[in-house]
């Protein structure tokens, strides 16, 4: 498969790109700065220079032409203010989804966040973030021309992945290594029967492939 990843230089995206390359897939990662390209090439991915905060739907769709799947893994990051939660975590996600529809790419994965809710209350930056992610998820869920899966990990860690997770509609709070989030994403991309599901992910006791097959009903 050819898979285009928004936020291609992110910590989860780089891990995912390595896994996809190892599995024989072709990954392309959208990046904002040319200097990030070497990291993607090292991971086995093709860098695509594009700023999703200023791009048009047509411009993004051109890079999605011929792709088998798209993954939205971009984020404004923990050091950003409330305004960029709206322009990246919500706005760029909506743009990327619209571009996938325009390009005819049906399979669409979103790396969201546990607690994402368009009705989430509060004025702190993290509250704004959860509203933005929730609004983006709701928008994607309303697009009939996408075979979407929303993945909502718990607290992310840089611990080495265990390959053991809990993947359910509702898991409750918990932590999960970024390694294992990437492994789940790779498995979801190869499991189209997970389309239409919104899933929470934390560390657990079930091997990734078994957890994904189970949630897909296989």
Coordinates of C-alpha atoms in Angstrom, one line a residue:
X1 CA 0.0 0.0 0.0
X2 CA 1.0 3.6 -0.4
X3 CA 0.1 5.5 2.8
X4 CA 0.4 9.3 3.2
X5 CA 0.9 10.5 6.8
X6 CA 0.1 14.1 7.9
X7 CA 2.5 15.1 10.7
X8 CA 5.2 12.9 9.2
X9 CA 7.9 14.1 11.5
X10 CA 6.0 13.4 14.7
X11 CA 7.1 10.9 17.2
X12 CA 4.4 8.4 16.4
X13 CA 4.6 9.0 12.7
X14 CA 8.3 8.3 12.4
X15 CA 7.8 5.0 14.3
X16 CA 4.9 4.2 12.0
X17 CA 6.9 5.0 8.9
X18 CA 9.6 2.6 10.0
X19 CA 7.1 -0.2 10.6
X20 CA 5.4 0.4 7.2
X21 CA 8.7 0.2 5.4
X22 CA 9.6 -3.0 7.2
X23 CA 6.2 -4.4 6.1
X24 CA 6.9 -3.6 2.5
X25 CA 4.5 -0.6 2.2
X26 CA 5.3 2.8 0.7
X27 CA 5.0 5.6 3.2
X28 CA 5.0 9.4 2.5
X29 CA 5.2 11.9 5.4
X30 CA 4.0 15.4 5.1
X31 CA 6.4 17.8 6.8
X32 CA 6.6 21.6 7.4
X33 CA 10.4 22.0 7.3
X34 CA 12.8 20.8 4.7
X35 CA 15.4 20.0 7.3
X36 CA 13.1 17.2 8.7
X37 CA 13.4 15.2 5.4
X38 CA 16.5 13.3 6.3
X39 CA 14.8 11.8 9.4
X40 CA 11.9 10.5 7.2
X41 CA 14.3 9.1 4.6
X42 CA 16.2 7.3 7.4
X43 CA 12.8 5.8 8.5
X44 CA 12.2 4.6 5.0
X45 CA 9.6 7.2 4.1
X46 CA 9.3 9.8 1.3
X47 CA 9.2 13.4 2.7
X48 CA 6.5 15.7 1.3
X49 CA 7.1 19.4 2.0
X50 CA 3.7 21.0 2.7
X51 CA 2.2 23.3 5.4
X52 CA -1.2 22.1 6.3
X53 CA -2.0 25.4 8.0
X54 CA -1.8 27.3 4.8
X55 CA -2.5 24.6 2.1
X56 CA -5.6 24.3 0.1
X57 CA -7.8 21.2 -0.2
X58 CA -6.7 20.9 -3.9
X59 CA -3.0 21.2 -3.0
X60 CA -3.2 18.5 -0.4
X61 CA -5.4 16.3 -2.6
X62 CA -2.7 16.4 -5.2
X63 CA -0.3 14.7 -2.8
X64 CA -2.9 12.1 -1.9
X65 CA -3.6 11.0 -5.5
X66 CA -3.0 7.3 -5.9
X67 CA -2.7 6.6 -2.1
X68 CA -4.4 3.6 -0.6
X69 CA -4.7 5.2 2.8
X70 CA -4.1 8.4 4.7
X71 CA -3.2 8.9 8.4
X72 CA -3.7 12.1 10.3
X73 CA -1.0 12.2 13.0
X74 CA -0.3 15.9 13.0
X75 CA -0.6 18.0 16.1
X76 CA 0.3 21.5 17.3
X77 CA 2.4 20.1 20.1
X78 CA 2.5 20.6 23.9
X79 CA 4.2 24.0 23.7
X80 CA 1.7 25.6 21.4
X81 CA -1.1 28.0 22.4
X82 CA -4.9 27.6 22.1
X83 CA -5.0 29.2 18.6
X84 CA -2.9 26.5 17.0
X85 CA -5.0 23.8 18.6
X86 CA -7.8 25.1 16.4
X87 CA -5.7 25.6 13.3
X88 CA -3.8 22.3 13.5
X89 CA -5.6 19.8 15.7
X90 CA -8.9 20.7 14.2
X91 CA -8.4 22.8 11.0
X92 CA -5.6 20.7 9.5
X93 CA -7.5 17.5 10.3
X94 CA -10.6 18.7 8.5
X95 CA -8.5 19.9 5.6
X96 CA -6.7 16.5 5.3
X97 CA -10.0 14.6 5.5
X98 CA -11.6 16.8 2.8
X99 CA -8.5 16.3 0.6
X100 CA -8.7 12.5 1.0
X101 CA -12.3 12.7 -0.2
X102 CA -11.3 14.9 -3.1
X103 CA -8.5 12.4 -4.0
X104 CA -10.7 9.4 -3.6
X105 CA -8.7 7.9 -0.7
X106 CA -11.2 6.0 1.4
X107 CA -9.1 4.5 4.2
X108 CA -8.5 7.2 6.7
X109 CA -7.0 6.9 10.2
X110 CA -6.9 9.6 12.8
X111 CA -4.6 9.7 15.8
X112 CA -6.8 11.4 18.3
X113 CA -6.7 11.6 22.1
X114 CA -8.4 10.0 24.9
X115 CA -11.0 12.5 26.3
X116 CA -11.5 14.2 22.9
X117 CA -15.0 15.7 22.9
X118 CA -16.3 18.7 20.9
X119 CA -18.4 19.5 24.0
X120 CA -15.5 19.4 26.5
X121 CA -15.7 22.3 28.9
X122 CA -12.9 24.5 30.3
X123 CA -10.6 27.3 29.2
X124 CA -7.2 25.8 29.7
X125 CA -5.1 25.1 26.6
X126 CA -5.6 21.3 27.2
X127 CA -9.3 21.9 27.3
X128 CA -9.2 23.7 24.0
X129 CA -7.1 20.8 22.6
X130 CA -9.6 18.2 23.7
X131 CA -12.4 20.2 22.1
X132 CA -10.4 20.6 18.9
X133 CA -9.6 16.9 18.6
X134 CA -13.2 16.1 19.4
X135 CA -14.5 18.4 16.7
X136 CA -12.1 17.0 14.2
X137 CA -13.1 13.4 15.0
X138 CA -16.8 14.3 14.7
X139 CA -16.2 15.9 11.3
X140 CA -14.4 12.8 10.0
X141 CA -17.0 10.5 11.4
X142 CA -19.6 12.4 9.4
X143 CA -17.9 11.8 6.0
X144 CA -19.6 8.9 4.3
X145 CA -16.9 8.7 1.6
X146 CA -14.2 7.8 4.2
X147 CA -13.6 4.4 5.7
X148 CA -12.4 6.0 8.9
X149 CA -11.0 4.6 12.1
X150 CA -10.4 7.0 15.1
X151 CA -7.6 5.9 17.5
X152 CA -7.6 7.6 20.9
X153 CA -4.4 6.6 22.9
X154 CA -4.0 7.3 26.6
X155 CA -1.0 9.1 28.1
X156 CA 1.9 8.7 25.7
X157 CA 5.3 7.5 26.9
X158 CA 8.7 6.9 25.3
X159 CA 9.1 3.6 27.0
X160 CA 10.0 0.7 24.8
X161 CA 7.0 -0.9 23.3
X162 CA 5.8 -4.2 24.8
X163 CA 3.5 -5.2 21.9
X164 CA 0.8 -5.8 24.5
X165 CA -2.2 -3.5 24.6
X166 CA -5.8 -3.0 25.5
X167 CA -7.8 -1.8 22.5
X168 CA -11.5 -1.2 23.1
X169 CA -14.3 1.3 22.5
X170 CA -13.7 2.4 26.1
X171 CA -10.6 1.3 28.1
X172 CA -10.5 3.8 30.9
X173 CA -7.4 5.9 31.6
X174 CA -3.9 4.6 31.2
X175 CA -0.6 5.0 29.6
X176 CA 0.8 3.5 26.3
X177 CA 4.2 3.6 24.7
X178 CA 4.4 5.5 21.4
X179 CA 6.0 2.3 19.9
X180 CA 2.8 0.4 20.6
X181 CA 0.6 3.2 19.2
X182 CA 2.5 3.0 15.9
X183 CA 2.2 -0.8 15.9
X184 CA -1.6 -0.6 16.4
X185 CA -1.8 2.0 13.6
X186 CA 0.1 -0.3 11.2
X187 CA -2.1 -3.2 12.1
X188 CA -5.3 -1.1 11.6
X189 CA -4.1 -0.1 8.2
X190 CA -4.0 -3.7 7.2
X191 CA -7.4 -4.5 8.8
X192 CA -10.1 -2.7 6.8
X193 CA -12.8 -4.3 8.9
X194 CA -12.0 -1.8 11.7
X195 CA -13.5 1.0 9.5
X196 CA -16.2 2.9 11.4
X197 CA -14.8 2.3 14.8
X198 CA -13.6 4.8 17.4
X199 CA -11.1 3.1 19.7
X200 CA -9.3 3.8 22.9
X201 CA -5.8 2.4 23.5
X202 CA -3.7 1.8 26.6
X203 CA -1.1 -0.7 27.6
X204 CA -2.5 -4.1 28.4
X205 CA -2.0 -7.8 28.1
X206 CA -3.1 -8.6 24.5
X207 CA -0.7 -8.8 21.6
X208 CA -1.3 -6.0 19.1
X209 CA -2.4 -8.2 16.2
X210 CA -4.8 -10.2 18.4
X211 CA -6.3 -7.0 19.8
X212 CA -6.9 -5.5 16.4
X213 CA -8.4 -8.8 15.0
X214 CA -10.6 -9.1 18.0
X215 CA -12.0 -5.5 17.7
X216 CA -12.5 -6.1 14.0
X217 CA -14.6 -9.2 14.8
X218 CA -12.2 -11.7 13.3

